[in-house]
């Protein structure tokens, strides 16, 4: 089969794609990578510093999203209906209720009412543990033992938020842990556990649908029709759930409720990288170092090759592009959807850089 009829198979046949580049291609990619890393060292540090300065000025009066969700969860746990509680709290604290997606799905609030925030903390830790184990297996073909161990350590470190007492109040954190598990669990002959983990992510945060769209695209390209049908059904289910969600929000909305300013900030690639730098252990590093370390995992995933590397690259690059285009500065937490899986790619970056250097030097 040719590239048009079997693009995934063609990619897999390359093995390590950066190693397969011709010399001129390796030189071009290496120069682009080095320039991007240099840019990130300057841009991310400055952007993060500006954000932190702005937040420090507003700290005395700022009501945080996590405070809002804590109050909503408390009201639901006390027996109040979710939509009545959510819209009342958002209205009281100056949050918009238009469009309906400004109101989060009720899943985490219902979970808190059922088993408490401590229960969500346990769920988050189990998802993280499962993700680490799943990725040790997913990376086994074609990687060295030290790379897998390093990837597991990086993944666990980037997922440290799972241990936070109020993890259940951060929708993107739970969804990102579920997607990390989903991506690591996937096997061509056993894809349904991965589908269940993706469904959990969708139930918690609807923008996880972007992951399912990427998966569906890959499955269709591979002509895996049963898998494609299941993914299409999952997407249809979330569309139906969003319609019902919108109706429930509309039923509680009042004429004076605020409307969101929208999501078209067009901040650029510094936005997802700054989010990575703020929501991972990179927070402990200076911006000039955090920026390149937030970008390097992407090169590692590209260099991995195979279906796993391709799927991961498409997901991380695609969602990062969406954040760059649509997220406002205060939406930096969206990047939690690709964490902690994304940072496992940092363990793969040395081999990717080595492939590029060898290729640029004309060595095979």
Short mmCIF file of C-alpha atoms in Angstrom, two decimals:
data_model
loop_
_atom_site.label_atom_id
_atom_site.label_comp_id
_atom_site.label_asym_id
_atom_site.label_seq_id
_atom_site.Cartn_x
_atom_site.Cartn_y
_atom_site.Cartn_z
CA UNK A 1 0.00 0.00 0.00
CA UNK A 2 1.11 3.57 -0.68
CA UNK A 3 1.14 6.58 1.57
CA UNK A 4 -2.37 7.62 0.54
CA UNK A 5 -3.91 4.24 1.32
CA UNK A 6 -1.90 3.35 4.43
CA UNK A 7 -0.39 6.51 6.00
CA UNK A 8 -0.05 4.97 9.48
CA UNK A 9 1.67 1.87 8.15
CA UNK A 10 4.03 4.04 6.12
CA UNK A 11 4.92 6.03 9.24
CA UNK A 12 5.49 2.87 11.28
CA UNK A 13 7.76 1.51 8.56
CA UNK A 14 10.11 4.45 9.11
CA UNK A 15 11.02 3.17 12.56
CA UNK A 16 12.66 6.17 14.19
CA UNK A 17 11.55 8.94 11.82
CA UNK A 18 14.27 11.44 12.72
CA UNK A 19 16.89 8.76 12.11
CA UNK A 20 15.35 8.15 8.67
CA UNK A 21 15.70 11.77 7.52
CA UNK A 22 18.14 12.58 4.72
CA UNK A 23 21.09 14.71 5.74
CA UNK A 24 19.56 17.97 4.52
CA UNK A 25 16.32 17.14 6.35
CA UNK A 26 18.15 16.38 9.59
CA UNK A 27 20.06 19.68 9.35
CA UNK A 28 16.83 21.59 8.72
CA UNK A 29 14.97 19.98 11.63
CA UNK A 30 17.95 20.34 13.98
CA UNK A 31 18.31 24.06 13.21
CA UNK A 32 14.55 24.57 13.65
CA UNK A 33 14.64 22.70 16.97
CA UNK A 34 17.59 24.72 18.30
CA UNK A 35 16.00 28.02 17.26
CA UNK A 36 12.71 26.99 18.88
CA UNK A 37 14.47 26.06 22.11
CA UNK A 38 16.31 29.39 22.15
CA UNK A 39 13.06 31.26 21.52
CA UNK A 40 11.27 29.38 24.31
CA UNK A 41 14.02 30.27 26.81
CA UNK A 42 13.28 33.96 26.28
CA UNK A 43 9.55 33.97 25.55
CA UNK A 44 8.28 31.61 28.25
CA UNK A 45 10.25 33.24 31.05
CA UNK A 46 8.95 36.69 30.16
CA UNK A 47 5.36 35.53 29.72
CA UNK A 48 5.28 33.63 33.01
CA UNK A 49 6.81 36.59 34.85
CA UNK A 50 4.15 38.92 33.41
CA UNK A 51 1.35 36.52 34.42
CA UNK A 52 2.68 36.13 37.95
CA UNK A 53 3.05 39.90 38.33
CA UNK A 54 -0.54 40.44 37.20
CA UNK A 55 -1.83 37.76 39.57
CA UNK A 56 0.17 39.16 42.48
CA UNK A 57 -1.44 42.57 41.99
CA UNK A 58 -4.91 41.01 42.12
CA UNK A 59 -4.20 38.43 44.83
CA UNK A 60 -5.87 40.38 47.63
CA UNK A 61 -9.23 40.45 45.85
CA UNK A 62 -9.06 37.49 43.51
CA UNK A 63 -11.68 34.78 43.81
CA UNK A 64 -10.23 31.65 42.22
CA UNK A 65 -11.96 29.03 40.09
CA UNK A 66 -11.12 26.37 42.65
CA UNK A 67 -12.95 28.40 45.31
CA UNK A 68 -16.00 28.54 43.05
CA UNK A 69 -16.02 24.79 42.50
CA UNK A 70 -15.49 24.11 46.21
CA UNK A 71 -18.65 26.06 47.03
CA UNK A 72 -20.63 24.39 44.25
CA UNK A 73 -19.53 20.94 45.43
CA UNK A 74 -20.44 21.81 49.02
CA UNK A 75 -23.94 22.88 48.02
CA UNK A 76 -24.49 19.75 45.94
CA UNK A 77 -23.17 17.56 48.77
CA UNK A 78 -25.70 19.27 51.06
CA UNK A 79 -28.52 18.13 48.78
CA UNK A 80 -29.02 21.02 46.35
CA UNK A 81 -29.42 20.38 42.63
CA UNK A 82 -26.22 20.83 40.64
CA UNK A 83 -27.43 23.34 38.08
CA UNK A 84 -29.21 25.54 40.62
CA UNK A 85 -26.09 25.60 42.79
CA UNK A 86 -23.63 26.12 39.94
CA UNK A 87 -25.44 29.02 38.31
CA UNK A 88 -26.18 30.68 41.64
CA UNK A 89 -22.50 30.60 42.60
CA UNK A 90 -21.26 31.73 39.19
CA UNK A 91 -23.77 34.58 39.21
CA UNK A 92 -22.85 35.63 42.74
CA UNK A 93 -19.14 35.80 41.97
CA UNK A 94 -19.27 37.46 38.57
CA UNK A 95 -18.72 34.37 36.43
CA UNK A 96 -20.51 34.10 33.07
CA UNK A 97 -23.17 31.48 32.41
CA UNK A 98 -23.34 32.01 28.64
CA UNK A 99 -22.61 29.92 26.64
CA UNK A 100 -23.50 26.73 28.49
CA UNK A 101 -19.90 25.43 28.40
CA UNK A 102 -18.97 28.12 30.95
CA UNK A 103 -20.70 25.82 33.44
CA UNK A 104 -18.71 22.64 34.04
CA UNK A 105 -20.28 19.19 33.70
CA UNK A 106 -21.78 17.94 36.97
CA UNK A 107 -19.64 14.79 37.15
CA UNK A 108 -17.09 15.89 39.74
CA UNK A 109 -19.72 17.58 41.94
CA UNK A 110 -21.86 14.45 41.91
CA UNK A 111 -18.77 12.40 42.71
CA UNK A 112 -17.95 14.64 45.67
CA UNK A 113 -21.50 14.23 46.96
CA UNK A 114 -21.13 10.46 46.63
CA UNK A 115 -17.64 9.79 47.98
CA UNK A 116 -16.16 13.17 48.96
CA UNK A 117 -13.05 15.01 47.86
CA UNK A 118 -10.94 12.33 49.52
CA UNK A 119 -12.57 9.85 47.17
CA UNK A 120 -11.56 11.97 44.17
CA UNK A 121 -8.04 12.11 45.54
CA UNK A 122 -7.93 8.32 45.63
CA UNK A 123 -9.30 8.15 42.08
CA UNK A 124 -6.64 10.61 40.90
CA UNK A 125 -3.79 8.67 42.54
CA UNK A 126 -5.07 5.40 41.07
CA UNK A 127 -5.26 6.97 37.61
CA UNK A 128 -1.70 8.23 37.98
CA UNK A 129 -0.42 4.86 39.19
CA UNK A 130 -2.25 3.10 36.38
CA UNK A 131 -0.83 5.56 33.88
CA UNK A 132 2.75 4.95 35.01
CA UNK A 133 2.33 1.17 34.73
CA UNK A 134 0.55 1.45 31.37
CA UNK A 135 3.30 3.61 29.90
CA UNK A 136 6.04 1.27 31.04
CA UNK A 137 4.36 -1.30 28.82
CA UNK A 138 3.48 1.06 25.97
CA UNK A 139 7.08 2.21 25.60
CA UNK A 140 8.60 -1.27 25.87
CA UNK A 141 8.86 -1.84 22.10
CA UNK A 142 11.81 0.10 20.72
CA UNK A 143 13.05 1.87 23.86
CA UNK A 144 15.82 1.17 26.34
CA UNK A 145 15.18 0.28 29.97
CA UNK A 146 16.64 3.58 31.23
CA UNK A 147 14.34 5.52 28.90
CA UNK A 148 11.27 3.72 30.24
CA UNK A 149 12.34 4.24 33.86
CA UNK A 150 13.05 7.92 33.21
CA UNK A 151 9.69 8.29 31.45
CA UNK A 152 7.90 6.72 34.42
CA UNK A 153 9.66 9.05 36.88
CA UNK A 154 8.89 12.11 34.75
CA UNK A 155 5.27 11.05 34.34
CA UNK A 156 4.88 10.55 38.08
CA UNK A 157 6.50 13.89 38.82
CA UNK A 158 4.33 15.77 36.33
CA UNK A 159 1.26 14.09 37.83
CA UNK A 160 2.03 15.07 41.42
CA UNK A 161 -1.17 17.13 41.45
CA UNK A 162 -3.06 13.84 41.84
CA UNK A 163 -2.02 13.83 45.49
CA UNK A 164 -3.46 17.28 46.24
CA UNK A 165 -6.28 17.32 48.75
CA UNK A 166 -8.57 19.24 46.39
CA UNK A 167 -7.64 17.42 43.17
CA UNK A 168 -11.32 16.63 42.59
CA UNK A 169 -12.06 20.34 42.16
CA UNK A 170 -9.74 20.60 39.14
CA UNK A 171 -11.63 19.12 36.20
CA UNK A 172 -8.70 19.30 33.79
CA UNK A 173 -6.42 17.48 36.25
CA UNK A 174 -8.73 14.46 36.51
CA UNK A 175 -9.38 14.47 32.76
CA UNK A 176 -5.65 14.68 31.98
CA UNK A 177 -4.88 11.74 34.25
CA UNK A 178 -7.62 9.71 32.55
CA UNK A 179 -6.31 10.59 29.08
CA UNK A 180 -2.77 9.68 30.14
CA UNK A 181 -4.09 6.27 31.16
CA UNK A 182 -6.09 5.96 27.94
CA UNK A 183 -3.11 6.73 25.72
CA UNK A 184 -0.86 4.34 27.61
CA UNK A 185 -3.39 1.49 27.72
CA UNK A 186 -4.06 1.38 23.99
CA UNK A 187 -3.24 -1.84 22.19
CA UNK A 188 -4.54 -2.63 18.67
CA UNK A 189 -6.00 -5.93 19.84
CA UNK A 190 -7.41 -4.54 23.12
CA UNK A 191 -8.59 -0.97 22.75
CA UNK A 192 -11.71 -0.99 24.93
CA UNK A 193 -9.92 -0.22 28.26
CA UNK A 194 -8.44 2.83 26.57
CA UNK A 195 -11.93 3.80 25.42
CA UNK A 196 -13.31 3.56 28.97
CA UNK A 197 -10.56 5.83 30.30
CA UNK A 198 -11.28 8.35 27.53
CA UNK A 199 -14.99 8.21 28.40
CA UNK A 200 -14.16 9.13 32.01
CA UNK A 201 -12.14 12.11 30.79
CA UNK A 202 -15.06 13.23 28.61
CA UNK A 203 -17.49 12.92 31.49
CA UNK A 204 -15.32 15.22 33.60
CA UNK A 205 -14.27 17.79 30.97
CA UNK A 206 -15.96 18.00 27.58
CA UNK A 207 -12.96 19.46 25.74
CA UNK A 208 -11.34 16.03 26.09
CA UNK A 209 -13.41 15.32 22.96
CA UNK A 210 -10.39 16.66 21.02
CA UNK A 211 -8.46 13.55 22.08
CA UNK A 212 -11.21 11.27 20.81
CA UNK A 213 -11.28 13.14 17.49
CA UNK A 214 -7.54 12.53 17.05
CA UNK A 215 -7.99 8.86 17.95
CA UNK A 216 -10.90 8.51 15.53
CA UNK A 217 -8.82 10.07 12.75
CA UNK A 218 -6.00 7.59 13.32
CA UNK A 219 -8.42 4.64 13.57
CA UNK A 220 -10.10 5.58 10.29
CA UNK A 221 -6.70 5.96 8.60
CA UNK A 222 -5.87 2.43 9.80
CA UNK A 223 -9.27 1.16 8.59
CA UNK A 224 -10.11 -0.16 12.04
CA UNK A 225 -13.85 0.07 11.55
CA UNK A 226 -15.17 -1.43 14.80
CA UNK A 227 -12.87 0.81 16.79
CA UNK A 228 -13.90 3.79 14.66
CA UNK A 229 -17.58 3.03 15.22
CA UNK A 230 -17.09 2.87 19.00
CA UNK A 231 -15.26 6.20 18.97
CA UNK A 232 -17.94 7.79 16.81
CA UNK A 233 -20.57 6.51 19.25
CA UNK A 234 -18.62 8.03 22.16
CA UNK A 235 -18.50 11.39 20.38
CA UNK A 236 -22.22 11.17 19.63
CA UNK A 237 -22.82 10.47 23.30
CA UNK A 238 -20.92 13.58 24.41
CA UNK A 239 -22.82 15.69 21.87
CA UNK A 240 -26.10 14.44 23.33
CA UNK A 241 -24.83 15.05 26.87
CA UNK A 242 -23.85 18.61 25.94
CA UNK A 243 -27.30 19.27 24.49
CA UNK A 244 -28.91 18.11 27.75
CA UNK A 245 -26.35 20.12 29.71
CA UNK A 246 -27.17 23.26 27.72
CA UNK A 247 -30.88 22.77 28.38
CA UNK A 248 -30.28 22.37 32.11
CA UNK A 249 -28.13 25.51 32.20
CA UNK A 250 -30.72 27.49 30.25
CA UNK A 251 -33.43 26.45 32.71
CA UNK A 252 -31.52 28.08 35.60
CA UNK A 253 -30.16 31.11 33.75
CA UNK A 254 -31.47 34.60 34.57
CA UNK A 255 -31.74 37.58 32.17
CA UNK A 256 -28.91 39.53 33.80
CA UNK A 257 -26.36 36.70 33.73
CA UNK A 258 -22.98 37.49 32.21
CA UNK A 259 -21.74 36.25 28.83
CA UNK A 260 -18.22 34.94 28.32
CA UNK A 261 -15.85 37.18 26.33
CA UNK A 262 -15.08 34.15 24.17
CA UNK A 263 -11.97 32.16 23.44
CA UNK A 264 -9.96 33.65 20.60
CA UNK A 265 -7.01 35.28 22.33
CA UNK A 266 -4.48 34.18 19.65
CA UNK A 267 -1.63 34.36 22.17
CA UNK A 268 0.53 31.89 20.27
CA UNK A 269 2.77 28.93 21.18
CA UNK A 270 4.09 30.64 24.30
CA UNK A 271 0.69 29.98 25.90
CA UNK A 272 0.82 26.16 26.13
CA UNK A 273 4.52 26.22 27.05
CA UNK A 274 3.89 28.73 29.83
CA UNK A 275 1.06 26.54 31.08
CA UNK A 276 3.44 23.56 31.18
CA UNK A 277 5.97 25.63 33.08
CA UNK A 278 3.41 26.66 35.69
CA UNK A 279 1.60 23.36 36.19
CA UNK A 280 4.49 20.94 36.54
CA UNK A 281 7.69 20.67 38.58
CA UNK A 282 9.18 23.09 36.03
CA UNK A 283 7.60 25.73 38.25
CA UNK A 284 10.65 25.35 40.49
CA UNK A 285 13.04 26.32 37.67
CA UNK A 286 13.87 29.73 36.21
CA UNK A 287 11.86 30.62 33.11
CA UNK A 288 14.86 30.51 30.76
CA UNK A 289 15.30 26.83 31.63
CA UNK A 290 11.64 25.88 32.06
CA UNK A 291 10.76 27.04 28.53
CA UNK A 292 13.11 24.67 26.65
CA UNK A 293 12.30 21.81 29.02
CA UNK A 294 8.60 22.34 28.29
CA UNK A 295 9.27 22.12 24.55
CA UNK A 296 11.74 19.22 24.44
CA UNK A 297 9.17 16.47 25.20
CA UNK A 298 7.45 17.19 21.89
CA UNK A 299 10.69 16.44 20.04
CA UNK A 300 10.97 13.24 22.04
CA UNK A 301 7.51 12.09 20.99
CA UNK A 302 8.19 12.92 17.35
CA UNK A 303 11.41 10.93 17.49
CA UNK A 304 9.77 7.88 19.08
CA UNK A 305 8.06 6.83 15.87
CA UNK A 306 5.51 4.05 15.48
CA UNK A 307 1.80 4.40 16.07
CA UNK A 308 2.29 5.40 19.70
CA UNK A 309 4.67 8.20 18.82
CA UNK A 310 2.46 9.42 15.98
CA UNK A 311 -0.76 9.40 18.04
CA UNK A 312 0.95 11.15 20.96
CA UNK A 313 2.50 13.76 18.66
CA UNK A 314 -0.80 14.50 16.93
CA UNK A 315 -2.62 14.81 20.26
CA UNK A 316 -0.03 16.97 22.01
CA UNK A 317 0.70 19.17 19.02
CA UNK A 318 -2.97 19.50 18.10
CA UNK A 319 -4.16 20.41 21.57
CA UNK A 320 -1.19 22.72 22.08
CA UNK A 321 -2.16 24.52 18.88
CA UNK A 322 -5.73 24.89 20.13
CA UNK A 323 -4.47 26.40 23.39
CA UNK A 324 -2.21 28.76 21.44
CA UNK A 325 -5.15 29.94 19.32
CA UNK A 326 -8.07 30.04 21.73
CA UNK A 327 -6.95 30.19 25.37
CA UNK A 328 -6.99 33.45 27.29
CA UNK A 329 -4.12 34.02 29.78
CA UNK A 330 -6.27 32.78 32.67
CA UNK A 331 -7.00 29.55 30.76
CA UNK A 332 -3.42 28.27 31.05
CA UNK A 333 -4.72 25.31 33.08
CA UNK A 334 -6.18 23.80 29.89
CA UNK A 335 -2.78 22.18 29.31
CA UNK A 336 -3.52 19.83 32.20
CA UNK A 337 -5.39 17.72 29.65
CA UNK A 338 -2.09 16.59 28.12
CA UNK A 339 -0.41 16.07 31.50
CA UNK A 340 1.27 14.11 32.84
CA UNK A 341 1.74 11.99 29.68
CA UNK A 342 3.39 14.79 27.73
CA UNK A 343 6.39 15.02 30.04
CA UNK A 344 7.28 11.36 29.56
CA UNK A 345 8.54 12.54 26.18
CA UNK A 346 11.42 14.32 27.90
CA UNK A 347 13.00 10.90 28.48
CA UNK A 348 12.87 10.32 24.72
CA UNK A 349 14.38 13.68 23.76
CA UNK A 350 18.06 12.61 24.05
CA UNK A 351 17.63 9.89 21.42
CA UNK A 352 15.72 12.31 19.16
CA UNK A 353 18.49 14.90 19.39
CA UNK A 354 21.13 12.20 18.85
CA UNK A 355 19.33 11.01 15.71
CA UNK A 356 19.28 14.57 14.37
CA UNK A 357 22.95 15.20 15.16
CA UNK A 358 24.03 11.93 13.55
CA UNK A 359 21.88 12.62 10.52
CA UNK A 360 23.19 16.17 10.17
CA UNK A 361 26.77 14.86 10.38
CA UNK A 362 26.05 12.36 7.63
CA UNK A 363 26.37 9.33 9.91
CA UNK A 364 23.92 6.40 9.94
#
